[in-house]
Amino acid sequence: MLKIAYSEIYKYRLPDGHRFPMEKYELLPEQLIYEGTVRESNFFTPDPLEEDEILLTHTQEYLEKLNRLELSRKEERNIGFPVRKDLVDRGKVIAKGTYDCALFAMNYGIAMNIAGGTHHAYAHKGEGFCVFNDMAIASKLLLKRKQLKKILFIDLDVHQGNGNAHIFKNDERVFTFSMHGANNYPLRKEVSDLDIGVPDKINDTAYLALLYKHIPRLIQEQEPDIVFYQAGVDILASDKLGRLSVSLDGCKERDRIVMTECKRNKIPLVVSMGGGYSHKISDIIEAHANTYREAQYIFF
Ligand SMILES: [Zn+2]
């Protein structure tokens, strides 16, 4: 069964005209149920993480600043959302959802979070719409609890997974792979275990060739016990921020490559949502929905 983490808290209230398409967290589950890709029973509502679970990844100072709503104006601006208590609570639920997904993936092969992929969050700060780093938190918990030993991050959002790279830079248990726009945010990139910066306007053929070259090889070489996949859809040609020229079909094939390789090698797969800023919300929803359609098709 495809288990999907979701909570009403995911859709955070933003000021009118904010550029983040927050409504996707509501529209995507609606679309998936409407079209019959999933049912209500596929969804589960995560609890918020406990403080000590967060502190395996984030600094006490940062967590306290969030809990007390005492971020500086600059820190809040770097996150990109107004920081209220429900944003902090939301982050704790999303990250728990990703951890829960890891446990489900070990049983069912795959599990997915309707939010998350907050790969710009560092141990000591948030940025780029990311408060807590859900995939890092889930990884640290799994390792601490000895639920597994080796983790592979496949981060295919158009933006580099700079928070992931920084958090795990000296940790051989976690291999961070990020393929992203070379000329995109963050301008000062961190060093992942493997970074591939792709040029502006890259098309489906060239983009997918890189994945066919690297994904099977990485899975063979790293032999991970689990894969965390950041499936951002800001690689689309229609994306306002992406700068690439990948089509909806190309984006779907990208998902298929990752899923097929994990399935073939019997490696549990956790999918976090990632970014997506196409002009039309329907393009964003269609691309994210494709990830779920592929998961159902390949795994169940
Ligand atoms: Zn992104």
Short mmCIF file of C-alpha atoms and ligand atoms in Angstrom, two decimals:
data_model
loop_
_atom_site.label_atom_id
_atom_site.label_comp_id
_atom_site.label_asym_id
_atom_site.label_seq_id
_atom_site.Cartn_x
_atom_site.Cartn_y
_atom_site.Cartn_z
CA MET A 1 0.00 0.00 0.00
CA LEU A 2 1.24 3.49 -0.84
CA LYS A 3 1.45 5.39 2.45
CA ILE A 4 1.34 9.16 2.12
CA ALA A 5 2.10 11.66 4.87
CA TYR A 6 -0.31 14.58 4.90
CA SER A 7 -1.76 17.05 7.37
CA GLU A 8 -3.98 20.10 7.02
CA ILE A 9 -1.21 22.03 8.74
CA TYR A 10 0.90 21.71 5.54
CA LYS A 11 -1.01 24.56 3.90
CA TYR A 12 0.37 27.58 5.71
CA ARG A 13 -1.44 30.90 5.61
CA LEU A 14 0.59 33.47 3.66
CA PRO A 15 0.06 37.14 2.87
CA ASP A 16 -1.84 37.83 -0.37
CA GLY A 17 0.41 37.81 -3.42
CA HIS A 18 3.18 35.71 -1.81
CA ARG A 19 5.08 33.88 -4.54
CA PHE A 20 5.00 30.46 -2.86
CA PRO A 21 2.13 28.32 -4.26
CA MET A 22 0.92 27.12 -0.84
CA GLU A 23 -2.40 25.88 -2.23
CA LYS A 24 -0.60 22.93 -3.82
CA TYR A 25 -0.65 21.09 -0.51
CA GLU A 26 -4.44 21.04 -0.65
CA LEU A 27 -4.92 20.66 -4.41
CA LEU A 28 -2.56 17.72 -4.88
CA PRO A 29 -4.29 15.31 -2.45
CA GLU A 30 -7.65 16.43 -3.87
CA GLN A 31 -6.52 15.71 -7.41
CA LEU A 32 -5.03 12.32 -6.51
CA ILE A 33 -8.25 11.20 -4.84
CA TYR A 34 -10.49 12.69 -7.52
CA GLU A 35 -8.74 10.84 -10.34
CA GLY A 36 -8.51 7.58 -8.35
CA THR A 37 -4.72 7.41 -8.07
CA VAL A 38 -5.08 7.09 -4.29
CA ARG A 39 -7.83 6.83 -1.68
CA GLU A 40 -8.34 8.52 1.67
CA SER A 41 -6.97 5.37 3.29
CA ASN A 42 -3.57 5.91 1.70
CA PHE A 43 -3.02 9.04 3.80
CA PHE A 44 -1.79 9.22 7.36
CA THR A 45 -1.37 12.27 9.60
CA PRO A 46 2.03 12.49 11.28
CA ASP A 47 2.48 13.74 14.84
CA PRO A 48 4.94 16.58 15.46
CA LEU A 49 8.53 15.59 16.26
CA GLU A 50 9.77 15.75 19.82
CA GLU A 51 12.44 18.33 20.59
CA ASP A 52 15.19 15.75 21.22
CA GLU A 53 14.49 14.23 17.81
CA ILE A 54 15.04 17.60 16.15
CA LEU A 55 18.21 18.26 18.13
CA LEU A 56 20.00 15.36 16.45
CA THR A 57 20.07 17.61 13.37
CA HIS A 58 19.44 21.21 14.39
CA THR A 59 21.22 23.33 16.98
CA GLN A 60 19.61 24.08 20.31
CA GLU A 61 20.04 27.79 19.66
CA TYR A 62 18.17 27.66 16.36
CA LEU A 63 15.36 25.51 17.75
CA GLU A 64 14.91 27.81 20.73
CA LYS A 65 14.78 30.86 18.49
CA LEU A 66 12.04 29.18 16.48
CA ASN A 67 10.07 28.00 19.50
CA ARG A 68 10.19 31.47 21.05
CA LEU A 69 9.53 33.16 17.70
CA GLU A 70 12.70 35.18 18.19
CA LEU A 71 14.28 35.03 14.75
CA SER A 72 15.81 38.28 13.56
CA ARG A 73 14.18 40.04 10.66
CA LYS A 74 17.05 38.92 8.45
CA GLU A 75 16.68 35.28 9.53
CA GLU A 76 12.96 35.44 8.85
CA ARG A 77 13.57 37.04 5.46
CA ASN A 78 16.02 34.27 4.56
CA ILE A 79 13.34 31.67 5.31
CA GLY A 80 10.95 33.55 3.04
CA PHE A 81 7.79 32.96 5.10
CA PRO A 82 6.42 35.01 7.99
CA VAL A 83 7.40 32.93 11.02
CA ARG A 84 4.45 32.18 13.31
CA LYS A 85 3.95 29.30 15.71
CA ASP A 86 2.01 27.29 13.15
CA LEU A 87 4.97 27.46 10.75
CA VAL A 88 7.23 25.93 13.40
CA ASP A 89 4.58 23.31 14.24
CA ARG A 90 4.15 22.61 10.54
CA GLY A 91 7.87 21.92 10.14
CA LYS A 92 7.81 19.47 13.02
CA VAL A 93 4.90 17.57 11.48
CA ILE A 94 6.44 17.49 8.00
CA ALA A 95 9.74 16.12 9.29
CA LYS A 96 8.00 13.47 11.37
CA GLY A 97 6.08 12.55 8.24
CA THR A 98 9.32 11.94 6.37
CA TYR A 99 10.65 9.78 9.21
CA ASP A 100 7.39 7.80 9.32
CA CYS A 101 7.63 7.40 5.55
CA ALA A 102 11.05 5.81 5.97
CA LEU A 103 9.59 3.18 8.28
CA PHE A 104 6.70 2.56 5.90
CA ALA A 105 9.07 2.36 2.94
CA MET A 106 10.95 -0.45 4.65
CA ASN A 107 7.68 -2.41 4.63
CA TYR A 108 6.08 -1.34 1.36
CA GLY A 109 9.04 -0.36 -0.82
CA ILE A 110 8.04 3.28 -1.07
CA ALA A 111 6.29 5.99 0.94
CA MET A 112 5.73 9.64 0.10
CA ASN A 113 5.31 12.95 1.85
CA ILE A 114 2.95 15.54 0.36
CA ALA A 115 5.39 18.18 1.66
CA GLY A 116 9.04 18.21 2.70
CA GLY A 117 12.23 18.09 0.74
CA THR A 118 13.29 21.12 2.78
CA HIS A 119 16.88 20.75 1.68
CA HIS A 120 17.96 24.38 2.21
CA ALA A 121 17.66 24.14 6.01
CA TYR A 122 21.03 23.99 7.79
CA ALA A 123 21.66 22.80 11.34
CA HIS A 124 21.71 26.39 12.59
CA LYS A 125 19.47 28.29 10.17
CA GLY A 126 16.65 28.09 7.70
CA GLU A 127 16.46 29.56 4.22
CA GLY A 128 14.66 29.24 0.89
CA PHE A 129 11.23 28.29 2.32
CA CYS A 130 12.88 25.64 4.54
CA VAL A 131 12.69 25.75 8.36
CA PHE A 132 13.67 22.22 9.44
CA ASN A 133 15.47 19.75 7.17
CA ASP A 134 13.05 16.81 7.00
CA MET A 135 15.28 14.35 5.14
CA ALA A 136 18.26 15.11 7.38
CA ILE A 137 16.16 14.74 10.54
CA ALA A 138 14.74 11.43 9.34
CA SER A 139 18.23 10.19 8.44
CA LYS A 140 19.78 11.15 11.77
CA LEU A 141 16.94 9.42 13.61
CA LEU A 142 17.20 6.24 11.56
CA LEU A 143 20.95 6.08 12.10
CA LYS A 144 20.76 6.90 15.81
CA ARG A 145 18.13 4.20 16.34
CA LYS A 146 20.21 1.75 14.29
CA GLN A 147 17.31 1.15 11.94
CA LEU A 148 19.78 1.22 9.06
CA LYS A 149 23.39 2.05 8.23
CA LYS A 150 23.77 3.67 4.82
CA ILE A 151 21.66 6.36 3.18
CA LEU A 152 21.64 7.84 -0.31
CA PHE A 153 20.11 11.23 -1.02
CA ILE A 154 18.95 11.80 -4.59
CA ASP A 155 18.09 15.48 -4.82
CA LEU A 156 16.68 16.45 -8.21
CA ASP A 157 15.09 19.75 -7.29
CA VAL A 158 16.45 22.50 -9.54
CA HIS A 159 18.10 24.09 -6.51
CA GLN A 160 21.14 22.53 -4.87
CA GLY A 161 20.55 20.63 -1.63
CA ASN A 162 22.94 22.93 0.21
CA GLY A 163 21.58 22.20 3.68
CA ASN A 164 21.90 18.45 3.11
CA ALA A 165 25.44 18.80 1.81
CA HIS A 166 26.50 20.90 4.79
CA ILE A 167 24.83 18.74 7.45
CA PHE A 168 26.36 15.51 6.13
CA LYS A 169 29.68 16.77 4.77
CA ASN A 170 31.74 14.71 7.23
CA ASP A 171 29.34 11.81 7.56
CA GLU A 172 30.21 8.78 5.46
CA ARG A 173 26.94 7.08 6.32
CA VAL A 174 25.02 9.52 4.14
CA PHE A 175 25.91 10.06 0.48
CA THR A 176 24.49 13.31 -0.87
CA PHE A 177 23.82 13.54 -4.60
CA SER A 178 22.39 16.77 -5.97
CA MET A 179 21.67 17.53 -9.61
CA HIS A 180 20.59 21.14 -10.02
CA GLY A 181 20.78 24.26 -12.14
CA ALA A 182 24.40 25.43 -12.12
CA ASN A 183 23.31 29.06 -12.38
CA ASN A 184 20.46 28.88 -9.93
CA TYR A 185 20.01 29.57 -6.22
CA PRO A 186 21.98 29.08 -4.00
CA LEU A 187 24.65 31.07 -5.78
CA ARG A 188 27.28 29.97 -3.27
CA LYS A 189 26.87 26.22 -3.31
CA GLU A 190 28.00 23.72 -0.73
CA VAL A 191 29.94 20.60 -1.69
CA SER A 192 27.80 17.46 -1.85
CA ASP A 193 29.35 14.01 -2.24
CA LEU A 194 28.35 14.35 -5.90
CA ASP A 195 27.13 17.57 -7.48
CA ILE A 196 26.04 17.89 -11.08
CA GLY A 197 25.30 21.44 -12.10
CA VAL A 198 23.32 21.51 -15.33
CA PRO A 199 23.26 24.45 -17.75
CA ASP A 200 20.29 26.75 -18.29
CA LYS A 201 17.76 25.53 -20.87
CA ILE A 202 18.86 21.90 -20.68
CA ASN A 203 16.27 19.74 -22.49
CA ASP A 204 14.76 16.34 -21.71
CA THR A 205 17.27 14.32 -23.71
CA ALA A 206 20.37 15.81 -22.13
CA TYR A 207 18.86 15.96 -18.64
CA LEU A 208 17.63 12.37 -18.62
CA ALA A 209 20.89 11.07 -20.13
CA LEU A 210 22.68 12.35 -17.03
CA LEU A 211 20.28 10.47 -14.80
CA TYR A 212 20.59 7.25 -16.78
CA LYS A 213 24.33 7.61 -16.43
CA HIS A 214 24.47 8.30 -12.71
CA ILE A 215 21.45 6.87 -10.85
CA PRO A 216 21.99 3.13 -11.52
CA ARG A 217 25.72 3.52 -10.91
CA LEU A 218 25.26 5.38 -7.62
CA ILE A 219 22.83 2.78 -6.31
CA GLN A 220 25.22 -0.02 -7.28
CA GLU A 221 28.23 1.66 -5.72
CA GLN A 222 26.69 3.01 -2.54
CA GLU A 223 24.45 0.03 -1.77
CA PRO A 224 22.20 2.19 0.42
CA ASP A 225 19.69 0.78 2.90
CA ILE A 226 17.29 3.56 1.91
CA VAL A 227 17.01 6.35 -0.65
CA PHE A 228 15.62 9.78 0.14
CA TYR A 229 14.42 11.36 -3.11
CA GLN A 230 13.75 15.09 -3.32
CA ALA A 231 11.38 15.28 -6.29
CA GLY A 232 11.06 19.04 -6.83
CA VAL A 233 9.23 19.95 -10.02
CA ASP A 234 10.97 23.30 -10.50
CA ILE A 235 12.99 21.69 -13.32
CA LEU A 236 10.01 22.27 -15.63
CA ALA A 237 10.34 24.64 -18.57
CA SER A 238 7.23 26.40 -17.26
CA ASP A 239 8.87 27.18 -13.90
CA LYS A 240 9.36 30.83 -12.98
CA LEU A 241 12.59 30.14 -11.11
CA GLY A 242 13.97 27.01 -12.75
CA ARG A 243 15.74 28.20 -15.94
CA LEU A 244 15.68 24.64 -17.38
CA SER A 245 13.64 23.29 -20.30
CA VAL A 246 12.41 19.95 -19.04
CA SER A 247 8.88 18.93 -20.14
CA LEU A 248 6.16 17.35 -18.01
CA ASP A 249 6.91 14.02 -19.69
CA GLY A 250 10.62 14.46 -19.01
CA CYS A 251 9.92 15.18 -15.36
CA LYS A 252 7.79 12.03 -15.16
CA GLU A 253 10.54 9.97 -16.75
CA ARG A 254 12.95 11.37 -14.17
CA ASP A 255 10.72 9.98 -11.40
CA ARG A 256 10.46 6.68 -13.24
CA ILE A 257 14.26 6.30 -13.42
CA VAL A 258 14.69 6.78 -9.67
CA MET A 259 11.75 4.54 -8.76
CA THR A 260 12.64 1.77 -11.18
CA GLU A 261 16.20 1.56 -9.94
CA CYS A 262 15.14 1.47 -6.29
CA LYS A 263 12.50 -1.15 -6.98
CA ARG A 264 14.88 -3.28 -9.02
CA ASN A 265 17.48 -3.21 -6.25
CA LYS A 266 14.89 -3.61 -3.45
CA ILE A 267 15.92 -0.36 -1.79
CA PRO A 268 13.22 1.41 0.23
CA LEU A 269 12.41 4.79 -1.26
CA VAL A 270 11.13 7.90 0.51
CA VAL A 271 9.87 10.72 -1.67
CA SER A 272 9.66 14.28 -0.37
CA MET A 273 7.90 16.84 -2.49
CA GLY A 274 10.34 19.70 -3.10
CA GLY A 275 9.77 22.94 -4.99
CA GLY A 276 7.64 23.94 -7.96
CA TYR A 277 6.92 27.46 -9.16
CA SER A 278 5.32 27.17 -12.58
CA HIS A 279 3.15 30.11 -13.67
CA LYS A 280 0.09 27.88 -13.80
CA ILE A 281 -0.75 25.98 -10.63
CA SER A 282 -2.17 23.21 -12.84
CA ASP A 283 1.33 22.50 -14.20
CA ILE A 284 2.68 22.21 -10.67
CA ILE A 285 -0.08 19.84 -9.60
CA GLU A 286 0.20 17.77 -12.78
CA ALA A 287 3.95 17.26 -12.30
CA HIS A 288 3.62 16.36 -8.62
CA ALA A 289 0.66 14.07 -9.39
CA ASN A 290 2.80 12.29 -11.99
CA THR A 291 5.21 11.31 -9.22
CA TYR A 292 2.35 9.61 -7.37
CA ARG A 293 0.98 8.00 -10.53
CA GLU A 294 4.41 6.54 -11.30
CA ALA A 295 4.77 5.28 -7.73
CA GLN A 296 1.46 3.43 -7.92
CA TYR A 297 2.28 2.05 -11.35
CA ILE A 298 5.79 0.86 -10.50
CA PHE A 299 5.36 -0.36 -6.95
CA PHE A 300 1.79 -1.61 -6.56
ZN ZN B 1 13.73 24.21 -5.61
#
